[in-house]
Tab-separated table of C-alpha atoms in Angstrom:
chain	number	residue	atom	x	y	z
A	19	VAL	CA	74.647	127.367	91.468
A	20	PRO	CA	74.673	130.777	89.779
A	21	GLU	CA	76.978	130.956	86.767
A	22	GLY	CA	79.342	133.442	88.401
A	23	GLN	CA	79.885	131.122	91.378
A	24	ARG	CA	80.471	127.872	89.474
A	25	ILE	CA	83.781	126.126	89.266
A	26	GLU	CA	84.146	124.668	85.791
A	27	PHE	CA	86.967	122.219	85.246
A	28	ARG	CA	88.913	121.467	82.078
A	29	ILE	CA	89.998	117.855	81.723
A	30	GLY	CA	92.643	116.337	79.439
A	31	ILE	CA	93.047	112.568	79.189
A	32	ASN	CA	95.822	110.651	77.421
A	33	LEU	CA	97.314	107.164	77.439
A	34	GLY	CA	101.079	106.899	77.543
A	35	ASP	CA	104.160	106.190	79.572
A	36	VAL	CA	104.226	107.680	83.059
A	37	VAL	CA	107.143	107.678	85.479
A	38	VAL	CA	106.439	107.966	89.197
A	39	GLU	CA	109.284	109.197	91.356
A	40	ASP	CA	109.836	108.262	95.008
A	41	ASP	CA	108.502	111.656	96.129
A	42	GLY	CA	105.247	111.092	94.213
A	43	ASP	CA	106.012	113.391	91.280
A	44	ILE	CA	104.903	112.041	87.925
A	45	TYR	CA	106.174	112.831	84.460
A	46	GLY	CA	106.412	111.418	80.946
A	47	ASP	CA	104.560	111.699	77.641
A	48	GLY	CA	101.316	110.408	79.137
A	49	VAL	CA	101.264	113.234	81.667
A	50	ASN	CA	102.590	115.951	79.352
A	51	VAL	CA	100.027	115.384	76.592
A	52	ALA	CA	97.161	115.187	79.115
A	53	ALA	CA	98.278	118.498	80.649
A	54	ARG	CA	98.433	120.157	77.216
A	55	LEU	CA	94.969	118.845	76.326
A	56	GLU	CA	93.658	120.306	79.570
A	57	ASN	CA	95.223	123.667	78.685
A	58	ILE	CA	93.441	123.913	75.322
A	59	ALA	CA	90.053	122.640	76.534
A	60	GLU	CA	87.321	125.154	77.196
A	61	PRO	CA	85.860	125.314	80.724
A	62	GLY	CA	83.583	122.350	81.385
A	63	ALA	CA	85.047	120.272	78.534
A	64	VAL	CA	86.825	116.911	78.427
A	65	TYR	CA	89.448	116.526	75.698
A	66	ILE	CA	91.011	113.161	74.882
A	67	SER	CA	93.829	112.045	72.613
A	68	ARG	CA	93.433	109.593	69.724
A	69	ALA	CA	94.993	106.869	71.913
A	70	VAL	CA	92.156	107.252	74.424
A	71	ARG	CA	89.526	107.440	71.670
A	72	ASP	CA	90.841	104.190	70.180
A	73	PHE	CA	90.841	102.561	73.625
A	74	VAL	CA	87.210	103.457	74.388
A	75	ASP	CA	85.945	103.091	70.795
A	76	GLY	CA	82.501	101.517	70.765
A	77	THR	CA	81.495	102.775	74.202
A	78	PRO	CA	77.991	104.085	73.508
A	79	GLU	CA	78.049	106.630	76.349
A	80	LEU	CA	81.022	108.445	74.808
A	81	VAL	CA	80.514	110.447	71.649
A	82	PRO	CA	83.879	111.898	70.597
A	83	GLU	CA	83.906	114.970	68.369
A	84	ASP	CA	87.036	115.086	66.188
A	85	LEU	CA	88.774	118.455	66.590
A	86	GLY	CA	91.625	117.510	64.258
A	87	GLU	CA	95.351	117.430	64.846
A	88	ARG	CA	96.767	120.089	67.133
A	89	GLU	CA	100.285	121.281	67.761
A	90	LEU	CA	100.776	121.189	71.528
A	91	LYS	CA	103.463	123.077	73.433
A	92	ASN	CA	106.645	121.008	73.954
A	93	ILE	CA	105.126	117.929	72.256
A	94	ALA	CA	107.172	116.779	69.238
A	95	ARG	CA	104.313	115.552	67.023
A	96	PRO	CA	100.795	116.858	66.434
A	97	VAL	CA	98.124	115.144	68.550
A	98	GLN	CA	94.693	114.263	67.218
A	99	VAL	CA	92.233	115.739	69.699
A	100	PHE	CA	88.634	114.764	70.469
A	101	ARG	CA	86.047	116.484	72.659
A	102	ILE	CA	83.665	114.254	74.608
A	103	ARG	CA	80.030	115.310	74.219
């Protein structure tokens, strides 16, 4: 597909508490941090939090690149961010 016609996604993944309401809406720290990671990721990238990195540690297919701690909008504490290569 030519570059100008591609759809490139940004993906943010986090582990945390999630609340599911009767109407299907979801919210909580798990969702909020994942959404903020998605916002700061460049097109085509997958960003994960330290919690996810720790969970998948040792998986040879995943090579996380440490991007350091980031202040994320409306998140009380800095989040250590990793990019999956």
